Amino acid sequence: MGIYSTLLFTSTFVFILLVCSVDPRSIHVWVFGIQMLWQTFWHLLIQYREYYLHESISIRLFLAVSSLMLLTQRITSVSMDLHEKRVMLPLNASSKREACVTLLPLISYILNFTTLLGGPLCPFSRFVSLMAGIGLNPPPNPLWVVFLKLMQVLLLEWVRYCLVYFLKHTNIILYGVQWVWGLAVVLRIQYYSHWRISECLNNAAGFGFWENSSGDSSDWTRLSDGDFWTIEASSRMSEFARRWNATTASWLRRLVYIKCKRFPLFMTFSFSLWWHGLHLGHFVGMLTWAATVKADYHIHRHLCPKLSPTWRKIYTCLSWINTQMIVTCIVIAVELRNMSGLRLLSITYIGLFPLFNIILLFILLKLNTVY
C-alpha cells in the first residue's frame, strides 16, 4: 500500500490511545465515531477526485481504503467487547513489560494481515485463545484442506472465464434479463473466489479450526464469509442476506440491528451504505436490498400458510428465481456504482422484479392495517 498504509497505522494508534484513556463504558461511542469519520473522509476524497477532478486513483489507495473498512470491523468489534465487558484489559500496568503484555495482543489482532487483506472477521477472544494455545495444542496440518479449497477457487475462476466468454460472444437476442443475470453471476463469483482465497490464507496460518467434540473429521470452515452453493441456493432474500458475507452480516447485526429500537432493518442497511462509501449505486442497491428483505418477510408470512405441499414447492422455485433477479439488480447497482449500472437495469427491465416486490409489500402492509 506504500504511503497509504499510514491510514491503517493512524487508526490503530488512535484506537490504542482511546483504549488507554477512555472509560470502557463510553469507549465504543468514541471509537465508532472517530473511526467512521476517518473512513468516510477517505471515501469522499476518492469520490471527489474520481468524479469531480476526473483524476485516476492509485490502486494502492483503493487497497488501503478497502483494508481500512475491514479494520473498522475489527476495531468496533473490540470496542463493543470492551463496552459489554466481554473482554477485560488490565491497563493499570506497573511496568513497561506488563503494558506490552496487555496491548500487544490488541495491536496484533487489529493489524493481523491474514484477515486485513480480505477478511473474514475473527472474534478477538478467539484470536487470543488460538495465539495463546498454539504452542500447547497446535491445529492439525491444514495443507490438504488448503489444497482442496484452492481447487475450488480454480473451478470458480474457470466457470467465471466461461461465462465472460459467453457474454462477450453471445447472440444479441440474449441481451436482456439473461445477459444481465450472467453478468451479475460473474461479479458474484469474484467475491466467492476472494473469500475462498482469504479462507485459505487464514487456514494456512492456523485460523478457522474447530475440533469436533464427537471425534469426527476436523472442521476448518468456522472462519468463512460464504460458500457458493449454500448462498446461491437461497430461495428467499432474507436467507441470502444472512448468508452473504456472513461475518460482516453478523457484525452489522451486532453493531446496528440489535441496538436499534425503530426500523432496525433499514438502519442496518443504511449503515452498510455508509460503510461501503456512499456511491449512487450503493444508495440504490442497499435500499432496494432492505426493502426486498422486508417484502420477503411479509410475502412469505402471508402466502406460505395458505399453500398446499405441491404449491409450496412451486412457490419455492418461483421464489428462488425472484431472489436471483433481485440480487442481480443489487449487484449491478452496487458494483457499477454510478449511473451506468442504473441505465443497464432500466434498459433490460430487470428492475421490475424488485419494484414488484416493493409494491406487493405496500399492498400487504395496507391490508394488515385495514384488517
mmCIF file with all atom_site columns, N, CA and C in Angstrom, residues 297-362:
data_model
loop_
_atom_site.group_PDB
_atom_site.id
_atom_site.type_symbol
_atom_site.label_atom_id
_atom_site.label_alt_id
_atom_site.label_comp_id
_atom_site.label_asym_id
_atom_site.label_entity_id
_atom_site.label_seq_id
_atom_site.pdbx_PDB_ins_code
_atom_site.Cartn_x
_atom_site.Cartn_y
_atom_site.Cartn_z
_atom_site.occupancy
_atom_site.B_iso_or_equiv
_atom_site.pdbx_formal_charge
_atom_site.auth_seq_id
_atom_site.auth_comp_id
_atom_site.auth_asym_id
_atom_site.auth_atom_id
_atom_site.pdbx_PDB_model_num
ATOM 1   N N  . TYR A 1 297 ? -40.202 -11.018 4.111   1.00 0.00 ? 297 TYR A N  1
ATOM 2   C CA . TYR A 1 297 ? -40.805 -11.423 5.382   1.00 0.00 ? 297 TYR A CA 1
ATOM 3   C C  . TYR A 1 297 ? -42.330 -11.425 5.288   1.00 0.00 ? 297 TYR A C  1
ATOM 4   N N  . HIS A 1 298 ? -42.912 -10.343 4.750   1.00 0.00 ? 298 HIS A N  1
ATOM 5   C CA . HIS A 1 298 ? -44.367 -10.216 4.706   1.00 0.00 ? 298 HIS A CA 1
ATOM 6   C C  . HIS A 1 298 ? -44.987 -11.167 3.690   1.00 0.00 ? 298 HIS A C  1
ATOM 7   N N  . ILE A 1 299 ? -44.369 -11.276 2.515   1.00 0.00 ? 299 ILE A N  1
ATOM 8   C CA . ILE A 1 299 ? -44.925 -12.171 1.477   1.00 0.00 ? 299 ILE A CA 1
ATOM 9   C C  . ILE A 1 299 ? -44.897 -13.611 1.946   1.00 0.00 ? 299 ILE A C  1
ATOM 10  N N  . HIS A 1 300 ? -43.774 -14.029 2.521   1.00 0.00 ? 300 HIS A N  1
ATOM 11  C CA . HIS A 1 300 ? -43.638 -15.415 2.980   1.00 0.00 ? 300 HIS A CA 1
ATOM 12  C C  . HIS A 1 300 ? -44.636 -15.702 4.104   1.00 0.00 ? 300 HIS A C  1
ATOM 13  N N  . ARG A 1 301 ? -44.788 -14.769 5.032   1.00 0.00 ? 301 ARG A N  1
ATOM 14  C CA . ARG A 1 301 ? -45.714 -14.961 6.151   1.00 0.00 ? 301 ARG A CA 1
ATOM 15  C C  . ARG A 1 301 ? -47.164 -15.009 5.667   1.00 0.00 ? 301 ARG A C  1
ATOM 16  N N  . HIS A 1 302 ? -47.463 -14.272 4.596   1.00 0.00 ? 302 HIS A N  1
ATOM 17  C CA . HIS A 1 302 ? -48.838 -14.197 4.093   1.00 0.00 ? 302 HIS A CA 1
ATOM 18  C C  . HIS A 1 302 ? -49.197 -15.402 3.231   1.00 0.00 ? 302 HIS A C  1
ATOM 19  N N  . LEU A 1 303 ? -48.252 -15.868 2.409   1.00 0.00 ? 303 LEU A N  1
ATOM 20  C CA . LEU A 1 303 ? -48.577 -16.900 1.421   1.00 0.00 ? 303 LEU A CA 1
ATOM 21  C C  . LEU A 1 303 ? -48.349 -18.331 1.911   1.00 0.00 ? 303 LEU A C  1
ATOM 22  N N  . CYS A 1 304 ? -47.239 -18.575 2.604   1.00 0.00 ? 304 CYS A N  1
ATOM 23  C CA . CYS A 1 304 ? -46.858 -19.959 2.921   1.00 0.00 ? 304 CYS A CA 1
ATOM 24  C C  . CYS A 1 304 ? -47.915 -20.742 3.691   1.00 0.00 ? 304 CYS A C  1
ATOM 25  N N  . PRO A 1 305 ? -48.553 -20.185 4.720   1.00 0.00 ? 305 PRO A N  1
ATOM 26  C CA . PRO A 1 305 ? -49.565 -20.978 5.446   1.00 0.00 ? 305 PRO A CA 1
ATOM 27  C C  . PRO A 1 305 ? -50.757 -21.388 4.586   1.00 0.00 ? 305 PRO A C  1
ATOM 28  N N  . LYS A 1 306 ? -50.998 -20.705 3.479   1.00 0.00 ? 306 LYS A N  1
ATOM 29  C CA . LYS A 1 306 ? -52.168 -20.985 2.647   1.00 0.00 ? 306 LYS A CA 1
ATOM 30  C C  . LYS A 1 306 ? -51.881 -21.972 1.516   1.00 0.00 ? 306 LYS A C  1
ATOM 31  N N  . LEU A 1 307 ? -50.609 -22.394 1.349   1.00 0.00 ? 307 LEU A N  1
ATOM 32  C CA . LEU A 1 307 ? -50.234 -23.236 0.215   1.00 0.00 ? 307 LEU A CA 1
ATOM 33  C C  . LEU A 1 307 ? -50.212 -24.708 0.598   1.00 0.00 ? 307 LEU A C  1
ATOM 34  N N  . SER A 1 308 ? -50.624 -25.535 -0.362  1.00 0.00 ? 308 SER A N  1
ATOM 35  C CA . SER A 1 308 ? -50.516 -26.980 -0.192  1.00 0.00 ? 308 SER A CA 1
ATOM 36  C C  . SER A 1 308 ? -49.069 -27.397 -0.416  1.00 0.00 ? 308 SER A C  1
ATOM 37  N N  . PRO A 1 309 ? -48.667 -28.625 -0.027  1.00 0.00 ? 309 PRO A N  1
ATOM 38  C CA . PRO A 1 309 ? -47.277 -29.061 -0.233  1.00 0.00 ? 309 PRO A CA 1
ATOM 39  C C  . PRO A 1 309 ? -46.805 -28.939 -1.682  1.00 0.00 ? 309 PRO A C  1
ATOM 40  N N  . THR A 1 310 ? -47.703 -29.270 -2.651  1.00 0.00 ? 310 THR A N  1
ATOM 41  C CA . THR A 1 310 ? -47.309 -29.174 -4.058  1.00 0.00 ? 310 THR A CA 1
ATOM 42  C C  . THR A 1 310 ? -47.068 -27.726 -4.461  1.00 0.00 ? 310 THR A C  1
ATOM 43  N N  . TRP A 1 311 ? -48.001 -26.858 -4.093  1.00 0.00 ? 311 TRP A N  1
ATOM 44  C CA . TRP A 1 311 ? -47.859 -25.442 -4.435  1.00 0.00 ? 311 TRP A CA 1
ATOM 45  C C  . TRP A 1 311 ? -46.692 -24.801 -3.681  1.00 0.00 ? 311 TRP A C  1
ATOM 46  N N  . ARG A 1 312 ? -46.379 -25.352 -2.511  1.00 0.00 ? 312 ARG A N  1
ATOM 47  C CA . ARG A 1 312 ? -45.248 -24.805 -1.755  1.00 0.00 ? 312 ARG A CA 1
ATOM 48  C C  . ARG A 1 312 ? -43.929 -25.056 -2.500  1.00 0.00 ? 312 ARG A C  1
ATOM 49  N N  . LYS A 1 313 ? -43.828 -26.200 -3.160  1.00 0.00 ? 313 LYS A N  1
ATOM 50  C CA . LYS A 1 313 ? -42.627 -26.487 -3.965  1.00 0.00 ? 313 LYS A CA 1
ATOM 51  C C  . LYS A 1 313 ? -42.543 -25.531 -5.159  1.00 0.00 ? 313 LYS A C  1
ATOM 52  N N  . ILE A 1 314 ? -43.671 -25.299 -5.800  1.00 0.00 ? 314 ILE A N  1
ATOM 53  C CA . ILE A 1 314 ? -43.694 -24.352 -6.928  1.00 0.00 ? 314 ILE A CA 1
ATOM 54  C C  . ILE A 1 314 ? -43.336 -22.948 -6.436  1.00 0.00 ? 314 ILE A C  1
ATOM 55  N N  . TYR A 1 315 ? -43.897 -22.600 -5.279  1.00 0.00 ? 315 TYR A N  1
ATOM 56  C CA . TYR A 1 315 ? -43.604 -21.281 -4.702  1.00 0.00 ? 315 TYR A CA 1
ATOM 57  C C  . TYR A 1 315 ? -42.107 -21.135 -4.396  1.00 0.00 ? 315 TYR A C  1
ATOM 58  N N  . THR A 1 316 ? -41.476 -22.207 -3.902  1.00 0.00 ? 316 THR A N  1
ATOM 59  C CA . THR A 1 316 ? -40.037 -22.165 -3.597  1.00 0.00 ? 316 THR A CA 1
ATOM 60  C C  . THR A 1 316 ? -39.219 -21.934 -4.862  1.00 0.00 ? 316 THR A C  1
ATOM 61  N N  . CYS A 1 317 ? -39.598 -22.611 -5.954  1.00 0.00 ? 317 CYS A N  1
ATOM 62  C CA . CYS A 1 317 ? -38.887 -22.420 -7.227  1.00 0.00 ? 317 CYS A CA 1
ATOM 63  C C  . CYS A 1 317 ? -39.042 -20.993 -7.743  1.00 0.00 ? 317 CYS A C  1
ATOM 64  N N  . LEU A 1 318 ? -40.273 -20.492 -7.728  1.00 0.00 ? 318 LEU A N  1
ATOM 65  C CA . LEU A 1 318 ? -40.511 -19.114 -8.186  1.00 0.00 ? 318 LEU A CA 1
ATOM 66  C C  . LEU A 1 318 ? -39.812 -18.109 -7.273  1.00 0.00 ? 318 LEU A C  1
ATOM 67  N N  . SER A 1 319 ? -39.788 -18.410 -5.984  1.00 0.00 ? 319 SER A N  1
ATOM 68  C CA . SER A 1 319 ? -39.115 -17.522 -5.032  1.00 0.00 ? 319 SER A CA 1
ATOM 69  C C  . SER A 1 319 ? -37.619 -17.491 -5.285  1.00 0.00 ? 319 SER A C  1
ATOM 70  N N  . TRP A 1 320 ? -37.025 -18.643 -5.668  1.00 0.00 ? 320 TRP A N  1
ATOM 71  C CA . TRP A 1 320 ? -35.583 -18.680 -5.987  1.00 0.00 ? 320 TRP A CA 1
ATOM 72  C C  . TRP A 1 320 ? -35.291 -17.808 -7.210  1.00 0.00 ? 320 TRP A C  1
ATOM 73  N N  . ILE A 1 321 ? -36.141 -17.915 -8.243  1.00 0.00 ? 321 ILE A N  1
ATOM 74  C CA . ILE A 1 321 ? -35.954 -17.081 -9.441  1.00 0.00 ? 321 ILE A CA 1
ATOM 75  C C  . ILE A 1 321 ? -36.081 -15.607 -9.083  1.00 0.00 ? 321 ILE A C  1
ATOM 76  N N  . ASN A 1 322 ? -37.070 -15.293 -8.266  1.00 0.00 ? 322 ASN A N  1
ATOM 77  C CA . ASN A 1 322 ? -37.273 -13.911 -7.830  1.00 0.00 ? 322 ASN A CA 1
ATOM 78  C C  . ASN A 1 322 ? -36.056 -13.397 -7.056  1.00 0.00 ? 322 ASN A C  1
ATOM 79  N N  . THR A 1 323 ? -35.521 -14.231 -6.170  1.00 0.00 ? 323 THR A N  1
ATOM 80  C CA . THR A 1 323 ? -34.325 -13.855 -5.393  1.00 0.00 ? 323 THR A CA 1
ATOM 81  C C  . THR A 1 323 ? -33.143 -13.599 -6.308  1.00 0.00 ? 323 THR A C  1
ATOM 82  N N  . GLN A 1 324 ? -32.944 -14.470 -7.297  1.00 0.00 ? 324 GLN A N  1
ATOM 83  C CA . GLN A 1 324 ? -31.828 -14.297 -8.230  1.00 0.00 ? 324 GLN A CA 1
ATOM 84  C C  . GLN A 1 324 ? -31.950 -12.988 -9.009  1.00 0.00 ? 324 GLN A C  1
ATOM 85  N N  . MET A 1 325 ? -33.154 -12.643 -9.430  1.00 0.00 ? 325 MET A N  1
ATOM 86  C CA . MET A 1 325 ? -33.348 -11.413 -10.201 1.00 0.00 ? 325 MET A CA 1
ATOM 87  C C  . MET A 1 325 ? -33.116 -10.169 -9.337  1.00 0.00 ? 325 MET A C  1
ATOM 88  N N  . ILE A 1 326 ? -33.600 -10.212 -8.084  1.00 0.00 ? 326 ILE A N  1
ATOM 89  C CA . ILE A 1 326 ? -33.394 -9.069  -7.184  1.00 0.00 ? 326 ILE A CA 1
ATOM 90  C C  . ILE A 1 326 ? -31.919 -8.910  -6.862  1.00 0.00 ? 326 ILE A C  1
ATOM 91  N N  . VAL A 1 327 ? -31.258 -10.017 -6.563  1.00 0.00 ? 327 VAL A N  1
ATOM 92  C CA . VAL A 1 327 ? -29.820 -9.971  -6.260  1.00 0.00 ? 327 VAL A CA 1
ATOM 93  C C  . VAL A 1 327 ? -29.046 -9.445  -7.471  1.00 0.00 ? 327 VAL A C  1
ATOM 94  N N  . THR A 1 328 ? -29.476 -9.821  -8.671  1.00 0.00 ? 328 THR A N  1
ATOM 95  C CA . THR A 1 328 ? -28.843 -9.303  -9.887  1.00 0.00 ? 328 THR A CA 1
ATOM 96  C C  . THR A 1 328 ? -28.918 -7.782  -9.933  1.00 0.00 ? 328 THR A C  1
ATOM 97  N N  . CYS A 1 329 ? -30.105 -7.242  -9.652  1.00 0.00 ? 329 CYS A N  1
ATOM 98  C CA . CYS A 1 329 ? -30.269 -5.775  -9.645  1.00 0.00 ? 329 CYS A CA 1
ATOM 99  C C  . CYS A 1 329 ? -29.361 -5.127  -8.610  1.00 0.00 ? 329 CYS A C  1
ATOM 100 N N  . ILE A 1 330 ? -29.292 -5.706  -7.414  1.00 0.00 ? 330 ILE A N  1
ATOM 101 C CA . ILE A 1 330 ? -28.484 -5.132  -6.336  1.00 0.00 ? 330 ILE A CA 1
ATOM 102 C C  . ILE A 1 330 ? -27.009 -5.171  -6.698  1.00 0.00 ? 330 ILE A C  1
ATOM 103 N N  . VAL A 1 331 ? -26.540 -6.309  -7.217  1.00 0.00 ? 331 VAL A N  1
ATOM 104 C CA . VAL A 1 331 ? -25.113 -6.457  -7.558  1.00 0.00 ? 331 VAL A CA 1
ATOM 105 C C  . VAL A 1 331 ? -24.716 -5.487  -8.667  1.00 0.00 ? 331 VAL A C  1
ATOM 106 N N  . ILE A 1 332 ? -25.551 -5.367  -9.699  1.00 0.00 ? 332 ILE A N  1
ATOM 107 C CA . ILE A 1 332 ? -25.233 -4.448  -10.805 1.00 0.00 ? 332 ILE A CA 1
ATOM 108 C C  . ILE A 1 332 ? -25.170 -3.010  -10.301 1.00 0.00 ? 332 ILE A C  1
ATOM 109 N N  . ALA A 1 333 ? -26.144 -2.613  -9.481  1.00 0.00 ? 333 ALA A N  1
ATOM 110 C CA . ALA A 1 333 ? -26.172 -1.237  -8.960  1.00 0.00 ? 333 ALA A CA 1
ATOM 111 C C  . ALA A 1 333 ? -24.971 -0.960  -8.062  1.00 0.00 ? 333 ALA A C  1
ATOM 112 N N  . VAL A 1 334 ? -24.642 -1.901  -7.174  1.00 0.00 ? 334 VAL A N  1
ATOM 113 C CA . VAL A 1 334 ? -23.559 -1.682  -6.213  1.00 0.00 ? 334 VAL A CA 1
ATOM 114 C C  . VAL A 1 334 ? -22.198 -1.750  -6.889  1.00 0.00 ? 334 VAL A C  1
ATOM 115 N N  . GLU A 1 335 ? -21.993 -2.726  -7.756  1.00 0.00 ? 335 GLU A N  1
ATOM 116 C CA . GLU A 1 335 ? -20.667 -2.920  -8.350  1.00 0.00 ? 335 GLU A CA 1
ATOM 117 C C  . GLU A 1 335 ? -20.330 -1.859  -9.398  1.00 0.00 ? 335 GLU A C  1
ATOM 118 N N  . LEU A 1 336 ? -21.302 -1.457  -10.217 1.00 0.00 ? 336 LEU A N  1
ATOM 119 C CA . LEU A 1 336 ? -21.030 -0.421  -11.223 1.00 0.00 ? 336 LEU A CA 1
ATOM 120 C C  . LEU A 1 336 ? -21.052 0.980   -10.613 1.00 0.00 ? 336 LEU A C  1
ATOM 121 N N  . ARG A 1 337 ? -21.682 1.120   -9.447  1.00 0.00 ? 337 ARG A N  1
ATOM 122 C CA . ARG A 1 337 ? -21.604 2.292   -8.565  1.00 0.00 ? 337 ARG A CA 1
ATOM 123 C C  . ARG A 1 337 ? -22.229 3.576   -9.095  1.00 0.00 ? 337 ARG A C  1
ATOM 124 N N  . ASN A 1 338 ? -22.206 3.811   -10.407 1.00 0.00 ? 338 ASN A N  1
ATOM 125 C CA . ASN A 1 338 ? -22.692 5.087   -10.937 1.00 0.00 ? 338 ASN A CA 1
ATOM 126 C C  . ASN A 1 338 ? -23.922 4.862   -11.823 1.00 0.00 ? 338 ASN A C  1
ATOM 127 N N  . MET A 1 339 ? -24.238 5.843   -12.656 1.00 0.00 ? 339 MET A N  1
ATOM 128 C CA . MET A 1 339 ? -25.451 5.794   -13.473 1.00 0.00 ? 339 MET A CA 1
ATOM 129 C C  . MET A 1 339 ? -25.433 4.695   -14.518 1.00 0.00 ? 339 MET A C  1
ATOM 130 N N  . SER A 1 340 ? -24.257 4.203   -14.898 1.00 0.00 ? 340 SER A N  1
ATOM 131 C CA . SER A 1 340 ? -24.189 3.170   -15.935 1.00 0.00 ? 340 SER A CA 1
ATOM 132 C C  . SER A 1 340 ? -24.924 1.907   -15.503 1.00 0.00 ? 340 SER A C  1
ATOM 133 N N  . GLY A 1 341 ? -24.777 1.531   -14.228 1.00 0.00 ? 341 GLY A N  1
ATOM 134 C CA . GLY A 1 341 ? -25.492 0.355   -13.736 1.00 0.00 ? 341 GLY A CA 1
ATOM 135 C C  . GLY A 1 341 ? -26.987 0.562   -13.722 1.00 0.00 ? 341 GLY A C  1
ATOM 136 N N  . LEU A 1 342 ? -27.433 1.742   -13.333 1.00 0.00 ? 342 LEU A N  1
ATOM 137 C CA . LEU A 1 342 ? -28.871 2.022   -13.292 1.00 0.00 ? 342 LEU A CA 1
ATOM 138 C C  . LEU A 1 342 ? -29.457 2.070   -14.701 1.00 0.00 ? 342 LEU A C  1
ATOM 139 N N  . ARG A 1 343 ? -28.695 2.605   -15.658 1.00 0.00 ? 343 ARG A N  1
ATOM 140 C CA . ARG A 1 343 ? -29.174 2.610   -17.058 1.00 0.00 ? 343 ARG A CA 1
ATOM 141 C C  . ARG A 1 343 ? -29.311 1.194   -17.588 1.00 0.00 ? 343 ARG A C  1
ATOM 142 N N  . LEU A 1 344 ? -28.348 0.334   -17.247 1.00 0.00 ? 344 LEU A N  1
ATOM 143 C CA . LEU A 1 344 ? -28.407 -1.060  -17.695 1.00 0.00 ? 344 LEU A CA 1
ATOM 144 C C  . LEU A 1 344 ? -29.644 -1.751  -17.139 1.00 0.00 ? 344 LEU A C  1
ATOM 145 N N  . LEU A 1 345 ? -29.976 -1.502  -15.883 1.00 0.00 ? 345 LEU A N  1
ATOM 146 C CA . LEU A 1 345 ? -31.156 -2.115  -15.279 1.00 0.00 ? 345 LEU A CA 1
ATOM 147 C C  . LEU A 1 345 ? -32.441 -1.604  -15.908 1.00 0.00 ? 345 LEU A C  1
ATOM 148 N N  . SER A 1 346 ? -32.469 -0.325  -16.270 1.00 0.00 ? 346 SER A N  1
ATOM 149 C CA . SER A 1 346 ? -33.684 0.235   -16.877 1.00 0.00 ? 346 SER A CA 1
ATOM 150 C C  . SER A 1 346 ? -33.869 -0.244  -18.308 1.00 0.00 ? 346 SER A C  1
ATOM 151 N N  . ILE A 1 347 ? -32.783 -0.399  -19.052 1.00 0.00 ? 347 ILE A N  1
ATOM 152 C CA . ILE A 1 347 ? -32.872 -0.845  -20.446 1.00 0.00 ? 347 ILE A CA 1
ATOM 153 C C  . ILE A 1 347 ? -33.398 -2.268  -20.532 1.00 0.00 ? 347 ILE A C  1
ATOM 154 N N  . THR A 1 348 ? -32.933 -3.131  -19.606 1.00 0.00 ? 348 THR A N  1
ATOM 155 C CA . THR A 1 348 ? -33.295 -4.552  -19.666 1.00 0.00 ? 348 THR A CA 1
ATOM 156 C C  . THR A 1 348 ? -34.571 -4.876  -18.889 1.00 0.00 ? 348 THR A C  1
ATOM 157 N N  . TYR A 1 349 ? -35.143 -3.889  -18.194 1.00 0.00 ? 349 TYR A N  1
ATOM 158 C CA . TYR A 1 349 ? -36.383 -4.059  -17.440 1.00 0.00 ? 349 TYR A CA 1
ATOM 159 C C  . TYR A 1 349 ? -36.268 -5.041  -16.277 1.00 0.00 ? 349 TYR A C  1
ATOM 160 N N  . ILE A 1 350 ? -35.051 -5.436  -15.909 1.00 0.00 ? 350 ILE A N  1
ATOM 161 C CA . ILE A 1 350 ? -34.898 -6.368  -14.790 1.00 0.00 ? 350 ILE A CA 1
ATOM 162 C C  . ILE A 1 350 ? -35.224 -5.682  -13.463 1.00 0.00 ? 350 ILE A C  1
ATOM 163 N N  . GLY A 1 351 ? -35.168 -4.342  -13.477 1.00 0.00 ? 351 GLY A N  1
ATOM 164 C CA . GLY A 1 351 ? -35.521 -3.594  -12.276 1.00 0.00 ? 351 GLY A CA 1
ATOM 165 C C  . GLY A 1 351 ? -36.982 -3.722  -11.890 1.00 0.00 ? 351 GLY A C  1
ATOM 166 N N  . LEU A 1 352 ? -37.807 -4.306  -12.781 1.00 0.00 ? 352 LEU A N  1
ATOM 167 C CA . LEU A 1 352 ? -39.218 -4.503  -12.444 1.00 0.00 ? 352 LEU A CA 1
ATOM 168 C C  . LEU A 1 352 ? -39.408 -5.538  -11.339 1.00 0.00 ? 352 LEU A C  1
ATOM 169 N N  . PHE A 1 353 ? -38.441 -6.474  -11.198 1.00 0.00 ? 353 PHE A N  1
ATOM 170 C CA . PHE A 1 353 ? -38.573 -7.515  -10.168 1.00 0.00 ? 353 PHE A CA 1
ATOM 171 C C  . PHE A 1 353 ? -38.567 -6.923  -8.758  1.00 0.00 ? 353 PHE A C  1
ATOM 172 N N  . PRO A 1 354 ? -37.544 -6.152  -8.354  1.00 0.00 ? 354 PRO A N  1
ATOM 173 C CA . PRO A 1 354 ? -37.616 -5.544  -7.009  1.00 0.00 ? 354 PRO A CA 1
ATOM 174 C C  . PRO A 1 354 ? -38.769 -4.552  -6.874  1.00 0.00 ? 354 PRO A C  1
ATOM 175 N N  . LEU A 1 355 ? -39.112 -3.846  -7.970  1.00 0.00 ? 355 LEU A N  1
ATOM 176 C CA . LEU A 1 355 ? -40.225 -2.903  -7.914  1.00 0.00 ? 355 LEU A CA 1
ATOM 177 C C  . LEU A 1 355 ? -41.529 -3.626  -7.611  1.00 0.00 ? 355 LEU A C  1
ATOM 178 N N  . PHE A 1 356 ? -41.746 -4.775  -8.248  1.00 0.00 ? 356 PHE A N  1
ATOM 179 C CA . PHE A 1 356 ? -42.944 -5.571  -7.997  1.00 0.00 ? 356 PHE A CA 1
ATOM 180 C C  . PHE A 1 356 ? -42.998 -6.015  -6.536  1.00 0.00 ? 356 PHE A C  1
ATOM 181 N N  . ASN A 1 357 ? -41.853 -6.449  -5.982  1.00 0.00 ? 357 ASN A N  1
ATOM 182 C CA . ASN A 1 357 ? -41.808 -6.878  -4.581  1.00 0.00 ? 357 ASN A CA 1
ATOM 183 C C  . ASN A 1 357 ? -42.124 -5.735  -3.631  1.00 0.00 ? 357 ASN A C  1
ATOM 184 N N  . ILE A 1 358 ? -41.613 -4.552  -3.931  1.00 0.00 ? 358 ILE A N  1
ATOM 185 C CA . ILE A 1 358 ? -41.849 -3.395  -3.065  1.00 0.00 ? 358 ILE A CA 1
ATOM 186 C C  . ILE A 1 358 ? -43.315 -2.971  -3.114  1.00 0.00 ? 358 ILE A C  1
ATOM 187 N N  . ILE A 1 359 ? -43.913 -3.004  -4.328  1.00 0.00 ? 359 ILE A N  1
ATOM 188 C CA . ILE A 1 359 ? -45.342 -2.677  -4.458  1.00 0.00 ? 359 ILE A CA 1
ATOM 189 C C  . ILE A 1 359 ? -46.185 -3.680  -3.676  1.00 0.00 ? 359 ILE A C  1
ATOM 190 N N  . LEU A 1 360 ? -45.826 -4.971  -3.777  1.00 0.00 ? 360 LEU A N  1
ATOM 191 C CA . LEU A 1 360 ? -46.544 -6.012  -3.052  1.00 0.00 ? 360 LEU A CA 1
ATOM 192 C C  . LEU A 1 360 ? -46.402 -5.821  -1.542  1.00 0.00 ? 360 LEU A C  1
ATOM 193 N N  . LEU A 1 361 ? -45.234 -5.342  -1.098  1.00 0.00 ? 361 LEU A N  1
ATOM 194 C CA . LEU A 1 361 ? -45.028 -5.055  0.325   1.00 0.00 ? 361 LEU A CA 1
ATOM 195 C C  . LEU A 1 361 ? -46.010 -3.988  0.798   1.00 0.00 ? 361 LEU A C  1
ATOM 196 N N  . PHE A 1 362 ? -46.159 -2.904  0.036   1.00 0.00 ? 362 PHE A N  1
ATOM 197 C CA . PHE A 1 362 ? -47.072 -1.835  0.429   1.00 0.00 ? 362 PHE A CA 1
ATOM 198 C C  . PHE A 1 362 ? -48.526 -2.313  0.439   1.00 0.00 ? 362 PHE A C  1
#
